[in-house]
Coordinates of N, CA and C and ligand atoms in Angstrom, one line a residue:
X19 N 110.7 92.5 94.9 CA 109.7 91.7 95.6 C 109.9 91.7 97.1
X20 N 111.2 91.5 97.5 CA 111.2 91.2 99.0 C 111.0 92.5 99.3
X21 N 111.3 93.6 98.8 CA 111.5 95.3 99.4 C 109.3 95.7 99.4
X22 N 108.7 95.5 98.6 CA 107.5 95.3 99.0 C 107.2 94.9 100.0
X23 N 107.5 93.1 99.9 CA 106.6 92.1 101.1 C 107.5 92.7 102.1
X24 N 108.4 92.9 102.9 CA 108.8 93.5 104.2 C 108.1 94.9 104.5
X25 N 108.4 95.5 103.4 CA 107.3 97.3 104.2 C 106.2 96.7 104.0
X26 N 105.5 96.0 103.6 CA 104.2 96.0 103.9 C 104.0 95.6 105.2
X27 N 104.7 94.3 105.8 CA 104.5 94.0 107.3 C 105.1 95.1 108.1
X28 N 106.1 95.8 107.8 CA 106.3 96.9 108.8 C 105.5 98.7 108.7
X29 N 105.0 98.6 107.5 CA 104.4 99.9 107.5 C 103.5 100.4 108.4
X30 N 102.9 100.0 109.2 CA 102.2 100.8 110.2 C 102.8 101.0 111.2
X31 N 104.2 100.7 111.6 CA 105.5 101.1 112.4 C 106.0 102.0 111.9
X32 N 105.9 103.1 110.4 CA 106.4 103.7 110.1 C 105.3 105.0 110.2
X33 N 104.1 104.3 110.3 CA 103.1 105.5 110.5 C 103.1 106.3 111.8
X34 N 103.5 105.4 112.8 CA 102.8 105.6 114.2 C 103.6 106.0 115.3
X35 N 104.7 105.8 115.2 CA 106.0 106.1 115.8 C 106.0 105.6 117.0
X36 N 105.5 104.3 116.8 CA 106.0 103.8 118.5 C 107.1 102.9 119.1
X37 N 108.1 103.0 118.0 CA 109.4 102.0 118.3 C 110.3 103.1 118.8
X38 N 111.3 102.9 119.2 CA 112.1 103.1 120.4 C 113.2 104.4 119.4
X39 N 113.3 104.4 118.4 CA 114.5 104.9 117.4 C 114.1 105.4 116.2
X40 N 114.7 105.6 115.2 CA 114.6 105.1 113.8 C 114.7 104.0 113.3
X41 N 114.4 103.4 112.5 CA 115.1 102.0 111.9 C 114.8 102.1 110.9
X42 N 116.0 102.0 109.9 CA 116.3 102.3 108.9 C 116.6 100.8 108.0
X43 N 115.7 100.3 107.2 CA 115.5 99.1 106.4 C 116.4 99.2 105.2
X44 N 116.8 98.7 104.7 CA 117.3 98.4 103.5 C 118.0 97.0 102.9
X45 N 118.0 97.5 101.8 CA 118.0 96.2 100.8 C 119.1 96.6 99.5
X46 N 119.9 95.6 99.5 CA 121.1 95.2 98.6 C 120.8 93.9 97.9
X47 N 120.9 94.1 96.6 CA 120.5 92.9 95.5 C 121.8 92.1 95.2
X48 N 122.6 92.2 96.1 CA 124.0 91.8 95.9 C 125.0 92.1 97.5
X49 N 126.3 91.4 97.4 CA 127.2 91.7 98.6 C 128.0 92.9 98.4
X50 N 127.6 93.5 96.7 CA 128.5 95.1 96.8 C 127.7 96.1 98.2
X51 N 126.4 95.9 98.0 CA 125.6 96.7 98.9 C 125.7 98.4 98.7
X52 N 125.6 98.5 97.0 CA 125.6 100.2 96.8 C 124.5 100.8 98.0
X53 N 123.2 100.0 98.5 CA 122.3 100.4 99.1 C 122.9 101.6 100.6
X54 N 123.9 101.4 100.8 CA 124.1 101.7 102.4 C 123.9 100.6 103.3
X55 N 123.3 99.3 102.8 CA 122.8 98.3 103.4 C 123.8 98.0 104.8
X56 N 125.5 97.9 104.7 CA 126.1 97.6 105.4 C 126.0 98.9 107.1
X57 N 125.4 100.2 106.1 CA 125.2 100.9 108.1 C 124.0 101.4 108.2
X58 N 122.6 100.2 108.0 CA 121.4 100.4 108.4 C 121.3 99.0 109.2
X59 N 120.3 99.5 110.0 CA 119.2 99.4 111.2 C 119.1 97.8 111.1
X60 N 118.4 97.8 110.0 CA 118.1 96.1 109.4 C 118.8 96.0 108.2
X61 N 119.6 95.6 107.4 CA 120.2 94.8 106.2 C 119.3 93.8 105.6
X62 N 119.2 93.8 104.3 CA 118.6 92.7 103.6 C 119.8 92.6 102.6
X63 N 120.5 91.6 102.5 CA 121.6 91.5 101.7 C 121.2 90.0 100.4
X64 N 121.2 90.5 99.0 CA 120.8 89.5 98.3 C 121.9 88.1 98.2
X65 N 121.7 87.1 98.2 CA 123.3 86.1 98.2 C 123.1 85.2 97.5
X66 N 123.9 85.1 96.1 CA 123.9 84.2 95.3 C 124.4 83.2 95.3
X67 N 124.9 82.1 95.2 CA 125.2 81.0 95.3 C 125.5 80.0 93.9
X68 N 125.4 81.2 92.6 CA 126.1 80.5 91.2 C 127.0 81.2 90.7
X69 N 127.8 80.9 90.2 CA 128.5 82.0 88.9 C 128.0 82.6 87.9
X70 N 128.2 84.0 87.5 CA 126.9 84.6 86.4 C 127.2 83.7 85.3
X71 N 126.0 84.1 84.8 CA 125.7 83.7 83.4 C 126.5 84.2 82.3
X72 N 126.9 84.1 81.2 CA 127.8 85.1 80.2 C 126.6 84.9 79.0
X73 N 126.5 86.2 78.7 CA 125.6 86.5 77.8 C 126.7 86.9 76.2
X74 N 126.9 85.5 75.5 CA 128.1 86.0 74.6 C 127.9 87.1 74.1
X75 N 126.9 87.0 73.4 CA 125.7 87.4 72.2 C 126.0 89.3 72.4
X76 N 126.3 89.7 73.9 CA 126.2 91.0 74.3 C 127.5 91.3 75.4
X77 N 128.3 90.8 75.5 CA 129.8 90.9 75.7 C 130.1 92.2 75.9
X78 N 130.4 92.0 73.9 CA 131.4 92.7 73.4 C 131.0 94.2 73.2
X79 N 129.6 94.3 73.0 CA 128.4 95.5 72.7 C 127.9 96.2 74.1
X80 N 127.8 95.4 75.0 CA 127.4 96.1 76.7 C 128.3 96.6 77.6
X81 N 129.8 95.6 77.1 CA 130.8 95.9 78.4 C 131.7 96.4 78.3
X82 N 133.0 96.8 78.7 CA 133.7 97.0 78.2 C 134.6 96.1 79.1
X83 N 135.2 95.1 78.8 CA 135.5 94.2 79.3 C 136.7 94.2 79.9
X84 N 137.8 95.3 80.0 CA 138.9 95.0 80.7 C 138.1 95.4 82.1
X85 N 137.2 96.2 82.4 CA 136.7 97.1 83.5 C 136.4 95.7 84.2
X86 N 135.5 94.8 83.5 CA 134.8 93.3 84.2 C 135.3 92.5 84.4
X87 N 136.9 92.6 83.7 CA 138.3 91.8 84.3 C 138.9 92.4 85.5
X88 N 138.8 93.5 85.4 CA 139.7 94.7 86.9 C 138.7 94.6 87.7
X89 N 137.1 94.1 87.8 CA 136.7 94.1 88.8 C 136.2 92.9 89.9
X90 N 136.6 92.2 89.1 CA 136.8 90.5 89.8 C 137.8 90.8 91.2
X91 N 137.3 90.6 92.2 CA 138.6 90.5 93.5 C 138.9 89.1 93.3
X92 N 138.8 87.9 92.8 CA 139.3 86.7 92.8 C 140.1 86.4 91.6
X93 N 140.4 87.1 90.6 CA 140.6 86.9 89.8 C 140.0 85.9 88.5
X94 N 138.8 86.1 88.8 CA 138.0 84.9 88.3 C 137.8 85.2 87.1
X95 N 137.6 86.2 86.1 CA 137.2 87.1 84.8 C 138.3 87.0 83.9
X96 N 138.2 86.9 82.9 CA 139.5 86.9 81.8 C 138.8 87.0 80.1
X97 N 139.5 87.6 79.8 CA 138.8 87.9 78.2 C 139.1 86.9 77.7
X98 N 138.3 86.6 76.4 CA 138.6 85.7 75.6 C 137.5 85.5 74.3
X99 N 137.7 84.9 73.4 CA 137.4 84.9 71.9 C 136.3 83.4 72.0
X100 N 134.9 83.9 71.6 CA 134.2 83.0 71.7 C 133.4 82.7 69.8
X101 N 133.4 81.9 69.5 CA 132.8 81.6 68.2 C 131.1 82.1 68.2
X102 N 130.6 83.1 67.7 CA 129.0 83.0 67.3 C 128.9 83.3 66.1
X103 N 127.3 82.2 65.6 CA 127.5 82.4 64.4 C 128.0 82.6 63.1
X104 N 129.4 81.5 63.2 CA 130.4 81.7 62.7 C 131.3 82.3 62.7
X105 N 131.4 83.7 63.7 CA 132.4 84.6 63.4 C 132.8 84.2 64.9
X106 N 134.2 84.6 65.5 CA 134.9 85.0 66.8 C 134.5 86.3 66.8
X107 N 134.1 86.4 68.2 CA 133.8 87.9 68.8 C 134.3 87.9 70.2
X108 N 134.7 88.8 70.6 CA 135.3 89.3 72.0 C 134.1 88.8 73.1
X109 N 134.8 88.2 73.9 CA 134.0 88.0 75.5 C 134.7 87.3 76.5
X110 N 133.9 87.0 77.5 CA 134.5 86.8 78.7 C 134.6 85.5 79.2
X111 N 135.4 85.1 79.5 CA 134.9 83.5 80.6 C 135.5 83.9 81.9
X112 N 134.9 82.4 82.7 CA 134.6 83.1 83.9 C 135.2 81.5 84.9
X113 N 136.3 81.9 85.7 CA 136.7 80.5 86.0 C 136.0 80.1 87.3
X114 N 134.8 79.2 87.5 CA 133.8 78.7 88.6 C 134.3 78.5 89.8
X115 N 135.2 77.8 89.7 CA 136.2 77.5 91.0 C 136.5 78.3 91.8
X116 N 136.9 79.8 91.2 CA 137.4 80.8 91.7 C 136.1 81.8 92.1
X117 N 134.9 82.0 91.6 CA 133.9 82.4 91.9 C 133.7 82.4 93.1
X118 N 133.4 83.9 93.9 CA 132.7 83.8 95.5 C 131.2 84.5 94.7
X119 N 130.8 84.4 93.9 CA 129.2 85.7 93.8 C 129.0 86.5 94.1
X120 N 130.3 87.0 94.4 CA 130.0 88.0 94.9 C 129.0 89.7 94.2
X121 N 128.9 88.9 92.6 CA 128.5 89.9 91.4 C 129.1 91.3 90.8
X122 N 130.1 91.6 91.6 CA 131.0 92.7 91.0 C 131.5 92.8 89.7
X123 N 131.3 91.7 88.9 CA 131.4 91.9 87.4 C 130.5 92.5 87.0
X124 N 129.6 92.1 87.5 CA 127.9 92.1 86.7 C 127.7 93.9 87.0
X125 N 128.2 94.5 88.1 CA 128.0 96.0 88.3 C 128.6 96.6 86.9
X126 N 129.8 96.1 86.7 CA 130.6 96.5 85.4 C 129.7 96.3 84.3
X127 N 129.3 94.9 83.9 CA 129.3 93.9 82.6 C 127.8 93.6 82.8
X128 N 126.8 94.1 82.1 CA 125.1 93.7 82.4 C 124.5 92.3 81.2
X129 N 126.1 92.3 80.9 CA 125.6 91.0 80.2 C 126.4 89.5 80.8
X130 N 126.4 89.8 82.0 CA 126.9 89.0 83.1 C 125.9 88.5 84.6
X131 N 125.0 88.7 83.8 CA 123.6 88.7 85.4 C 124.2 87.5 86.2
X132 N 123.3 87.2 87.5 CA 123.9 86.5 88.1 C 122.7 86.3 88.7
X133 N 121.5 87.3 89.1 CA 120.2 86.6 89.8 C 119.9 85.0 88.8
X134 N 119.5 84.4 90.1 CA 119.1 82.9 90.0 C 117.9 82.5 90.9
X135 N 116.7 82.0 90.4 CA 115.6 82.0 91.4 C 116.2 81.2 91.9
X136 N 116.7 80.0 92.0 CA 117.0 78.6 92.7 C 118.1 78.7 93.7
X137 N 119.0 79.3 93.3 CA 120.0 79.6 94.1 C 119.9 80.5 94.8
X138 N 120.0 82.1 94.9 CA 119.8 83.4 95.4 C 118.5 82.7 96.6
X139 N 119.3 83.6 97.7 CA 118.5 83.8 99.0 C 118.9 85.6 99.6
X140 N 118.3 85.3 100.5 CA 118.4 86.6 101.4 C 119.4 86.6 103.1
X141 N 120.6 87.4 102.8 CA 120.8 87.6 104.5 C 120.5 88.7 105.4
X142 N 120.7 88.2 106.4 CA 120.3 89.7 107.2 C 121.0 89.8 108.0
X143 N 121.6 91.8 108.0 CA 122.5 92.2 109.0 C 121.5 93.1 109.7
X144 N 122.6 93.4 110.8 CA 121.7 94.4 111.8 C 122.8 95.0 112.7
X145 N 121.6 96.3 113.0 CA 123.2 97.1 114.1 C 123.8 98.6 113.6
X146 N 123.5 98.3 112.1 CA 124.5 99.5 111.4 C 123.4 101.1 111.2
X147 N 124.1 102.3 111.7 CA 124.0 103.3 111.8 C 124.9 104.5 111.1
X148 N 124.3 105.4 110.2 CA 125.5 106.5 110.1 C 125.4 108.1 111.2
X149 N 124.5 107.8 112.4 CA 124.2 108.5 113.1 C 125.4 108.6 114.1
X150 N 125.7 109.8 114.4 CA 127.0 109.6 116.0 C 126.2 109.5 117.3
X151 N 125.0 109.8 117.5 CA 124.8 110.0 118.8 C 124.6 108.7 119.2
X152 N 124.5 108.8 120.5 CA 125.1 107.8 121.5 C 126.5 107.2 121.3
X153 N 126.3 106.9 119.9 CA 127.7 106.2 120.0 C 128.2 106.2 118.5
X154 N 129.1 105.8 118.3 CA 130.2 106.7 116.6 C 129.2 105.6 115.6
X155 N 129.3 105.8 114.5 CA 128.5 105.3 113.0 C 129.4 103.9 112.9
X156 N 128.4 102.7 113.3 CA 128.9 101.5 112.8 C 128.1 100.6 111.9
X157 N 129.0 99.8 111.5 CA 128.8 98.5 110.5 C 127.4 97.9 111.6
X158 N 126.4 97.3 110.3 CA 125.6 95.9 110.8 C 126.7 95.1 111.0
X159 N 126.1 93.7 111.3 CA 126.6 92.4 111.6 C 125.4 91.1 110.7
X160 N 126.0 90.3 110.3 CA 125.0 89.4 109.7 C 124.4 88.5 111.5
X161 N 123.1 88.5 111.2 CA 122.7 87.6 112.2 C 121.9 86.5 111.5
X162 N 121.9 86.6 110.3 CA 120.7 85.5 109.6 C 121.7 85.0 108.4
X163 N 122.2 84.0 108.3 CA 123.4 83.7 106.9 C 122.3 83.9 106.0
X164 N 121.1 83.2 105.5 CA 120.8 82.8 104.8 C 119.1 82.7 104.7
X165 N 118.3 82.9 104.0 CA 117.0 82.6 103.8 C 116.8 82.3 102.3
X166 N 116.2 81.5 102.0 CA 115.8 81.0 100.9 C 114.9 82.2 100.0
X167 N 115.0 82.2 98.6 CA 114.2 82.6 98.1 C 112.6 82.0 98.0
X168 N 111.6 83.4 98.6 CA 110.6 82.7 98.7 C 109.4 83.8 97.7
X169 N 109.5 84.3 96.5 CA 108.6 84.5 95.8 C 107.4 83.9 95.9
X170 N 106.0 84.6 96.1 CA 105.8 86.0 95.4 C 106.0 87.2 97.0
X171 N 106.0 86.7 98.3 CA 105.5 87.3 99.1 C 106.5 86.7 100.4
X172 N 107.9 85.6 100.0 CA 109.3 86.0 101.0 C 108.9 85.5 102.8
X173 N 107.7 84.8 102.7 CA 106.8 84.7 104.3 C 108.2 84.4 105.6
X174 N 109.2 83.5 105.2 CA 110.4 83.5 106.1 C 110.8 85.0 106.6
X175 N 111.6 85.5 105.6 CA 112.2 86.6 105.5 C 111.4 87.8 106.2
X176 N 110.0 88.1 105.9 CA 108.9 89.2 106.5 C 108.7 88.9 107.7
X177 N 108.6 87.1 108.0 CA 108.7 86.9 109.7 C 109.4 87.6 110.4
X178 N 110.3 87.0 109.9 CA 112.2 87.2 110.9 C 112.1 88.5 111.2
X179 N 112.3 89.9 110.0 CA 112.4 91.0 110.3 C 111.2 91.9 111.3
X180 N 110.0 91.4 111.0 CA 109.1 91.7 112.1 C 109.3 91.6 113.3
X181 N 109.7 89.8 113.6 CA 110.0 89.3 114.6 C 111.4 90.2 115.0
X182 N 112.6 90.8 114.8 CA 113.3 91.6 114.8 C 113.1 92.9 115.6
X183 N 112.2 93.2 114.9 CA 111.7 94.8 115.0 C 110.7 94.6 116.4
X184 N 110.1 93.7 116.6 CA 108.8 93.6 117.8 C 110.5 93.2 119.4
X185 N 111.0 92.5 118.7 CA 112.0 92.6 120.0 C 112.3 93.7 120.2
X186 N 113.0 94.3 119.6 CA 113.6 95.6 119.6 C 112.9 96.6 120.3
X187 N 111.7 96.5 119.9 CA 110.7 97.5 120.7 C 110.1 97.1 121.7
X188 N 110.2 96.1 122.5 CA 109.6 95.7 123.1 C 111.0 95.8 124.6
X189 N 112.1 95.8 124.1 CA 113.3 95.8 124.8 C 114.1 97.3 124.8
X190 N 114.0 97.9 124.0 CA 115.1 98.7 123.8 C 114.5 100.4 124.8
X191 N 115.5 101.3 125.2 CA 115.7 102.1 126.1 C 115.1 103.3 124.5
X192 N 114.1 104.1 125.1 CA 113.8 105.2 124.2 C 114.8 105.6 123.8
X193 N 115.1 106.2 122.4 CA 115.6 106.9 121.3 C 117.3 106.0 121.2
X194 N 116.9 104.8 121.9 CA 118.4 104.1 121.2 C 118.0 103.3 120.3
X195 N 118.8 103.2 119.2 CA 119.0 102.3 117.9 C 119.5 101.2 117.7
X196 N 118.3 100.2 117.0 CA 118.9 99.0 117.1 C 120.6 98.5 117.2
X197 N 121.2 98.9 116.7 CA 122.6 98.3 117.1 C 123.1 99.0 118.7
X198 N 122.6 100.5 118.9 CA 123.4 100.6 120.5 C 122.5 100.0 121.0
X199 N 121.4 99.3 120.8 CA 120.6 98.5 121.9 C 121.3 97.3 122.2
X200 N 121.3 96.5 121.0 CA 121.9 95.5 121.1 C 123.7 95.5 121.8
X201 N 124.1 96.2 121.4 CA 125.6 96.3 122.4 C 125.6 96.8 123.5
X202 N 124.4 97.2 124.0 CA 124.2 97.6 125.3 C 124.1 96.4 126.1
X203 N 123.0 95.2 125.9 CA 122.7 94.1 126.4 C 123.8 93.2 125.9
X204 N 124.8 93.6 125.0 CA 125.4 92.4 124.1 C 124.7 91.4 123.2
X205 N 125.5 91.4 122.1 CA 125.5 90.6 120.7 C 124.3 89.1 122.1
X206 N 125.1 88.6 122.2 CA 124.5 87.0 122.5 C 123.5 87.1 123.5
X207 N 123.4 88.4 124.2 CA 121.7 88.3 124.6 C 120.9 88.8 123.4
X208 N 121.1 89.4 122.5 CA 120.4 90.0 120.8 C 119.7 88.5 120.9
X209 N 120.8 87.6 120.6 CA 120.4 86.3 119.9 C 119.7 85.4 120.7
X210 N 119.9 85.8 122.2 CA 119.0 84.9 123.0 C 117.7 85.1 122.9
X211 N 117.2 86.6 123.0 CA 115.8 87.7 122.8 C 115.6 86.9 121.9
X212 N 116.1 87.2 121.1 CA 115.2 87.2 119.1 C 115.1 85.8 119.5
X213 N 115.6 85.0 119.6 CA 115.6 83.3 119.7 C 116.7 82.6 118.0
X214 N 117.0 84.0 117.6 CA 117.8 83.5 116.1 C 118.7 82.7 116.3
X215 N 119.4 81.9 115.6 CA 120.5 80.4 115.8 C 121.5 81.4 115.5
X216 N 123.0 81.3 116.2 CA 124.3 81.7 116.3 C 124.7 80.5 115.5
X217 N 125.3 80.6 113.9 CA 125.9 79.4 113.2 C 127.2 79.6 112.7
X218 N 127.9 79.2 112.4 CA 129.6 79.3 111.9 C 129.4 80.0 110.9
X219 N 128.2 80.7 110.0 CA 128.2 81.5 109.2 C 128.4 82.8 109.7
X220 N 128.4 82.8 111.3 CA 128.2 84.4 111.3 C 129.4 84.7 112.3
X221 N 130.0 83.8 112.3 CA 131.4 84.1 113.0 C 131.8 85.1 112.6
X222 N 132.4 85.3 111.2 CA 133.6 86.6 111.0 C 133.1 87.9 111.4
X223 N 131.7 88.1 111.5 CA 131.0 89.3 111.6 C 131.1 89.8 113.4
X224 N 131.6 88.7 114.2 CA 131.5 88.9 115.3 C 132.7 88.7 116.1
X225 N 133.3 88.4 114.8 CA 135.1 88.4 115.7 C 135.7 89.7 114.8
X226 N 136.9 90.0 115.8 CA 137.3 91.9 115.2 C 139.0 91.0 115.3
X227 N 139.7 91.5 113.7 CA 139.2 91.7 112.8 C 139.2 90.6 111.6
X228 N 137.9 90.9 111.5 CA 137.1 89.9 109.9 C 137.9 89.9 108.9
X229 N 138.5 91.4 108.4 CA 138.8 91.8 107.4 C 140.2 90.5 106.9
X230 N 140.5 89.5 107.9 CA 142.0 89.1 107.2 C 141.2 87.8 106.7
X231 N 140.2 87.2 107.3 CA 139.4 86.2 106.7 C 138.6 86.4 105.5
X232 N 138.5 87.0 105.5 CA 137.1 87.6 104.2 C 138.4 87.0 103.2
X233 N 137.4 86.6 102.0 CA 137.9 85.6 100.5 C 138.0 87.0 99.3
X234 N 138.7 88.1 100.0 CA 137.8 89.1 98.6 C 139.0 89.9 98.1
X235 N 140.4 89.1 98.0 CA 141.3 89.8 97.1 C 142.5 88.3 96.1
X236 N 143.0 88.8 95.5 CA 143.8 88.1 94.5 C 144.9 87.3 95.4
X237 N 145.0 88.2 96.4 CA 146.0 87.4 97.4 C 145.8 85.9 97.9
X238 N 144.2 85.7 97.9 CA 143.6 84.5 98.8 C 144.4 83.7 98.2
X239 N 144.7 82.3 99.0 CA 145.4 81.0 98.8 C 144.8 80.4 98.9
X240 N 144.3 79.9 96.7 CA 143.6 78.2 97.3 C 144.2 77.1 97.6
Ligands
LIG305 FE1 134.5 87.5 90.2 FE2 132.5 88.2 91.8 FE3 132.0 88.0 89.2 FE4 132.4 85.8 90.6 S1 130.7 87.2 90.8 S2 133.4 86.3 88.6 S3 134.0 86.5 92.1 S4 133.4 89.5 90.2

């Protein structure tokens, strides 16, 4: 849905070639981001906000379950024996507390879904390139924590990124790409242009290095 409603507002930018670069869109239905999402142009990153669902019924027949225990970075996943139908059959629980959503079971375990209309929103990074010229292949940055899910047609989300792309082009030096544009002027003029809000959600992405903050190994201390 959102990968529609966004190329539809940007498709005549892709006809016409009048922006400043490439920009390269994509979209991740999750924070694994198999997409490339983390070194494109614009990022659409999906972000849950529940713990998956456990599908007993299909456990033990879809997954193979130590893989959906080894792939937890929180340690949240643990096998265990659930009653259906009278019989115990093999499955999983899943301890909530320790849940970030991040959905990495669910890449394992498809009877572990985790989309939720209610919960699940959209974030958005920006910046990221696997091109060297002008300057070496870097990571986006989140500049948007959060956008609500807005089925059938996302009207927040299609703003923002338009609104995105019209600064960009409207500012940026021919054939440089959104991220060397932006570190040309600097991150906090980005934010001044666009008019986007700087929130404590997007701290770790803009302080170096993130990597000791980030919640995403067995080590964390609750
Ligand atoms: Fe663990 Fe991520 Fe699955 Fe939560 S969503 S149980 S943190 S792998």
């Amino acid at each position: 849905g959102p990968v529609k409603a966004v190329m539809d507002v940007v498709f005549e930018d892709f006809k016409s070639m009048r922006l400043p670069a490439p920009v390269r869109i994509a979209l991740a239905c999750c924070i694994n981001m198999c997409g490339a999402v983390h070194c494109s142009d614009i990022g659409l990153v999906g972000i849950h906000r529940k713990p998956p669902m456990i599908d007993h019924e299909w456990t033990d027949q879809l997954c193979e379950i130590p893989l959906a225990v080894a792939a937890c970075p929180t340690a949240a996943v643990r096998p265990t024996k659930v009653e259906l139908d009278g019989k115990k059959v093999n499955s999983i629980a899943i301890k909530n507390e320790r849940c970030m959503y991040c959905g990495n079971c669910y890449t394992m375990c498809p009877a572990l879904p985790i989309s939720d209309g209610d919960g699940d929103g959209v974030a958005i990074m920006v910046g990221g390139k696997v091109s060297n010229r002008i300057s070496m292949p870097k990571f986006s940055k989140v500049v948007v924590g959060y956008i609500p899910n807005e089925p059938p047609r996302w009207p927040s989300l299609t703003k923002t990124v338009k609104h995105i792309v019209e600064v960009y082009a409207a500012n940026a030096n021919k054939y440089e790409r959104l991220g060397d544009w932006a570190e040309r002027i600097g991150w906090e003029t980005f934010f001044k242009l666009t008019g986007l809000e700087f929130t404590h959600h997007l701290i770790d992405d803009f302080r170096d290095p993130a990597y000791y903050t980030w919640r995403q190994s067995t080590q964390f201390k609750f």
